[in-house]
């Protein structure tokens, strides 16, 4: 089934640990995104990628890094997790950055203690 | 700053009609999206408006007035499965998506 797959779906992590959230899409979309969603706030963009090999910073990039080695994969890394990074993380993709509908993964619920 | 305003929560009755409003103040405008998000799930696309007027899609319609910085999502013949959060998002002049915090819609029998 075509779509976006995120892993893990849920994780509890000790502060200071390194964590990578994985995201894979099989729709051959050019653009990919990482958002975090916190209660009472809108989705906030962490990082994005317009196409394989390029990445950019979103609204809340500090403490996070991404890479886009190929079209399908867009992992998000927390180098040293802090409690304020407790959130639900959504990966999304679209045909192009400037256009159209976003397709979202099912989300990764991360708790940093 | 850029701002999207939506009511935090609304309640409606099964079979009725509900209108969810969204007002925005953004640097430029290149379209407005509505997404539906059931609790614990991912957002899914409902509608896209870039020109003024009403777009109808089955039980759901979305309206846009660019001059007023205003949109609404109209849901008719409400069903229990329509209980969800509805997210408004505006594409600004830099083609960045600005998201509202969402409106939680509670449907009562």
Short mmCIF file of C-alpha atoms in Angstrom, two decimals:
data_model
loop_
_atom_site.label_atom_id
_atom_site.label_comp_id
_atom_site.label_asym_id
_atom_site.label_seq_id
_atom_site.Cartn_x
_atom_site.Cartn_y
_atom_site.Cartn_z
CA UNK A 1 0.00 0.00 0.00
CA UNK A 2 1.45 3.33 -1.07
CA UNK A 3 2.03 5.95 1.57
CA UNK A 4 4.33 7.09 4.31
CA UNK A 5 5.68 4.89 7.05
CA UNK A 6 7.09 6.21 10.31
CA UNK A 7 8.97 4.32 13.00
CA UNK A 8 8.82 3.95 15.89
CA UNK A 9 5.15 4.71 16.59
CA UNK A 10 5.95 5.40 20.21
CA UNK A 11 9.13 5.77 22.26
CA UNK A 12 10.12 6.75 25.78
CA UNK A 13 13.59 8.21 25.94
CA UNK A 14 15.92 9.41 28.68
CA UNK A 15 17.10 12.99 28.42
CA UNK A 16 20.50 13.27 26.78
CA UNK A 17 20.03 10.23 24.57
CA UNK A 18 20.25 10.33 20.81
CA UNK A 19 17.17 9.29 18.83
CA UNK A 20 16.36 8.92 15.16
CA UNK A 21 12.80 8.87 13.87
CA UNK A 22 12.53 7.12 10.54
CA UNK A 23 10.30 8.12 7.65
CA UNK A 24 9.91 6.37 4.30
CA UNK A 25 7.53 7.19 1.44
CA UNK A 26 6.90 5.20 -1.72
CA UNK A 27 4.95 7.79 -3.69
CA UNK A 28 8.07 9.30 -5.32
CA UNK A 29 7.17 12.69 -3.85
CA UNK A 30 9.84 15.34 -4.18
CA UNK A 31 9.14 17.24 -0.98
CA UNK A 32 9.19 15.88 2.55
CA UNK A 33 8.61 17.49 5.94
CA UNK A 34 8.87 16.90 9.65
CA UNK A 35 6.31 18.51 11.94
CA UNK A 36 5.73 18.39 15.65
CA UNK A 37 2.26 18.66 17.11
CA UNK A 38 1.70 19.85 20.67
CA UNK A 39 -1.61 20.34 22.48
CA UNK A 40 -3.11 23.74 21.81
CA UNK A 41 -0.63 24.59 19.08
CA UNK A 42 -0.76 24.19 15.34
CA UNK A 43 1.56 21.86 13.50
CA UNK A 44 5.03 23.37 13.56
CA UNK A 45 7.54 22.68 10.82
CA UNK A 46 10.91 21.42 12.04
CA UNK A 47 12.78 20.73 8.79
CA UNK A 48 11.88 20.16 5.19
CA UNK A 49 13.42 18.88 1.99
CA UNK A 50 12.42 20.11 -1.46
CA UNK A 51 14.17 17.25 -3.23
CA UNK A 52 16.72 14.53 -2.57
CA UNK A 53 20.04 15.99 -1.48
CA UNK A 54 18.62 19.26 -0.11
CA UNK A 55 17.21 20.21 3.28
CA UNK A 56 16.00 23.40 4.92
CA UNK A 57 15.10 24.71 8.36
CA UNK A 58 11.52 25.25 9.39
CA UNK A 59 10.01 27.17 12.25
CA UNK A 60 11.50 25.12 15.14
CA UNK A 61 14.73 23.46 13.93
CA UNK A 62 16.90 23.76 17.06
CA UNK A 63 17.93 20.41 18.52
CA UNK A 64 16.97 18.50 15.38
CA UNK A 65 18.77 17.46 12.22
CA UNK A 66 17.67 15.74 9.02
CA UNK A 67 19.18 14.19 5.92
CA UNK A 68 17.78 13.31 2.50
CA UNK A 69 20.14 10.89 0.85
CA UNK A 70 17.45 9.60 -1.54
CA UNK A 71 13.88 10.33 -2.57
CA UNK A 72 12.22 7.87 -0.24
CA UNK A 73 13.85 8.41 3.17
CA UNK A 74 13.87 11.42 5.46
CA UNK A 75 15.08 10.58 8.99
CA UNK A 76 14.87 13.08 11.85
CA UNK A 77 17.57 12.95 14.53
CA UNK A 78 17.53 14.37 18.03
CA UNK A 79 21.20 14.57 18.95
CA UNK A 80 20.63 14.95 22.69
CA UNK A 81 16.98 14.75 23.67
CA UNK A 82 15.47 17.21 26.15
CA UNK A 83 12.03 17.06 27.87
CA UNK A 84 10.71 19.95 25.74
CA UNK A 85 11.03 17.66 22.73
CA UNK A 86 8.25 15.49 24.11
CA UNK A 87 5.68 15.66 21.33
CA UNK A 88 3.98 13.84 18.50
CA UNK A 89 6.08 13.96 15.35
CA UNK A 90 4.56 13.71 11.90
CA UNK A 91 6.42 13.11 8.69
CA UNK A 92 4.68 14.30 5.52
CA UNK A 93 5.31 14.48 1.80
CA UNK A 94 3.98 16.25 -1.28
CA UNK A 95 4.73 16.27 -4.99
CA UNK A 96 6.45 19.63 -4.75
CA UNK A 97 7.05 22.13 -1.95
CA UNK A 98 5.02 24.85 -3.58
CA UNK A 99 1.94 22.84 -4.32
CA UNK A 100 -0.70 20.66 -3.08
CA UNK A 101 -1.87 18.28 -0.60
CA UNK A 102 0.34 16.88 2.13
CA UNK A 103 0.27 13.17 2.87
CA UNK A 104 1.07 12.38 6.49
CA UNK A 105 2.55 9.40 8.24
CA UNK A 106 0.78 7.99 11.27
CA UNK A 107 2.99 9.85 13.71
CA UNK A 108 5.62 9.02 16.30
CA UNK A 109 4.82 9.79 19.92
CA UNK A 110 8.02 10.65 21.73
CA UNK A 111 8.33 11.13 25.49
CA UNK A 112 11.60 12.48 26.89
CA UNK A 113 12.06 11.98 30.61
CA UNK B 1 3.38 38.05 12.82
CA UNK B 2 1.34 35.43 11.05
CA UNK B 3 -1.77 34.16 12.69
CA UNK B 4 -4.52 31.63 12.07
CA UNK B 5 -7.56 31.70 14.38
CA UNK B 6 -10.07 28.90 14.79
CA UNK B 7 -12.43 28.07 17.66
CA UNK B 8 -10.89 25.59 20.04
CA UNK B 9 -13.91 23.34 20.35
CA UNK B 10 -17.43 23.04 18.96
CA UNK B 11 -20.31 20.70 19.71
CA UNK B 12 -23.05 19.69 17.29
CA UNK B 13 -25.80 17.11 17.00
CA UNK B 14 -25.84 14.11 14.71
CA UNK B 15 -27.72 14.92 11.51
CA UNK B 16 -27.29 18.68 11.92
CA UNK B 17 -25.08 21.21 10.11
CA UNK B 18 -22.01 22.88 11.59
CA UNK B 19 -19.79 25.69 10.32
CA UNK B 20 -16.17 25.92 11.47
CA UNK B 21 -14.61 29.32 10.90
CA UNK B 22 -11.00 30.22 10.22
CA UNK B 23 -9.58 33.74 10.04
CA UNK B 24 -6.05 34.44 9.00
CA UNK B 25 -3.46 37.19 8.91
CA UNK B 26 -0.49 36.12 6.86
CA UNK B 27 2.24 37.64 4.72
CA UNK B 28 0.64 36.97 1.39
CA UNK B 29 -1.76 34.25 0.38
CA UNK B 30 -1.37 31.31 -1.96
CA UNK B 31 -4.18 29.07 -0.89
CA UNK B 32 -5.97 27.63 2.12
CA UNK B 33 -6.30 24.00 3.17
CA UNK B 34 -8.64 22.16 5.49
CA UNK B 35 -7.52 18.87 7.02
CA UNK B 36 -9.36 16.41 9.23
CA UNK B 37 -7.57 14.69 12.10
CA UNK B 38 -9.16 11.96 14.17
CA UNK B 39 -7.76 11.52 17.68
CA UNK B 40 -4.45 9.68 17.62
CA UNK B 41 -4.29 9.66 13.83
CA UNK B 42 -2.63 11.61 11.05
CA UNK B 43 -4.25 14.64 9.39
CA UNK B 44 -5.96 13.89 6.07
CA UNK B 45 -6.76 16.34 3.30
CA UNK B 46 -10.31 17.67 2.98
CA UNK B 47 -10.22 20.73 0.73
CA UNK B 48 -8.19 23.45 -0.92
CA UNK B 49 -9.35 26.97 -1.82
CA UNK B 50 -7.32 29.55 -3.69
CA UNK B 51 -10.11 31.63 -5.26
CA UNK B 52 -13.05 33.25 -3.53
CA UNK B 53 -16.21 31.25 -3.29
CA UNK B 54 -17.60 27.93 -2.23
CA UNK B 55 -16.14 24.53 -3.06
CA UNK B 56 -18.50 21.64 -2.47
CA UNK B 57 -17.44 18.04 -2.01
CA UNK B 58 -20.20 15.75 -0.84
CA UNK B 59 -21.27 16.59 2.71
CA UNK B 60 -18.35 18.97 3.13
CA UNK B 61 -18.01 22.46 1.65
CA UNK B 62 -15.32 25.08 2.09
CA UNK B 63 -15.67 28.80 1.54
CA UNK B 64 -13.02 31.47 1.06
CA UNK B 65 -13.06 35.27 1.14
CA UNK B 66 -9.55 36.58 0.50
CA UNK B 67 -10.53 40.21 1.08
CA UNK B 68 -11.78 39.33 4.58
CA UNK B 69 -9.05 36.83 5.40
CA UNK B 70 -11.77 34.32 6.18
CA UNK B 71 -12.72 30.76 5.42
CA UNK B 72 -15.22 28.29 6.76
CA UNK B 73 -15.74 24.58 6.54
CA UNK B 74 -19.37 23.49 6.40
CA UNK B 75 -20.30 19.96 7.38
CA UNK B 76 -23.82 18.76 6.59
CA UNK B 77 -25.76 15.72 7.78
CA UNK B 78 -23.32 15.20 10.59
CA UNK B 79 -22.33 11.66 11.46
CA UNK B 80 -20.66 10.37 14.60
CA UNK B 81 -17.54 9.62 12.55
CA UNK B 82 -17.18 13.36 11.88
CA UNK B 83 -16.01 13.77 15.47
CA UNK B 84 -12.45 14.94 14.89
CA UNK B 85 -10.23 18.00 14.86
CA UNK B 86 -10.36 20.22 11.79
CA UNK B 87 -7.18 22.06 10.89
CA UNK B 88 -7.02 25.23 8.81
CA UNK B 89 -3.72 26.01 7.07
CA UNK B 90 -2.72 28.93 4.85
CA UNK B 91 0.05 29.02 2.25
CA UNK B 92 1.88 32.34 2.63
CA UNK B 93 3.85 34.35 0.09
CA UNK B 94 6.92 32.16 0.64
CA UNK B 95 4.85 29.02 0.07
CA UNK B 96 5.17 28.12 3.73
CA UNK B 97 2.19 26.43 5.33
CA UNK B 98 0.93 28.25 8.43
CA UNK B 99 -1.29 26.03 10.58
CA UNK B 100 -4.10 26.90 12.95
CA UNK B 101 -4.31 25.03 16.26
CA UNK B 102 -7.38 23.16 15.05
CA UNK B 103 -11.02 22.95 16.08
CA UNK B 104 -12.14 19.90 18.00
CA UNK B 105 -15.64 18.96 16.84
CA UNK B 106 -17.74 16.85 19.19
CA UNK B 107 -20.82 15.18 17.73
CA UNK B 108 -23.60 14.18 20.12
CA UNK B 109 -26.36 11.69 19.31
#
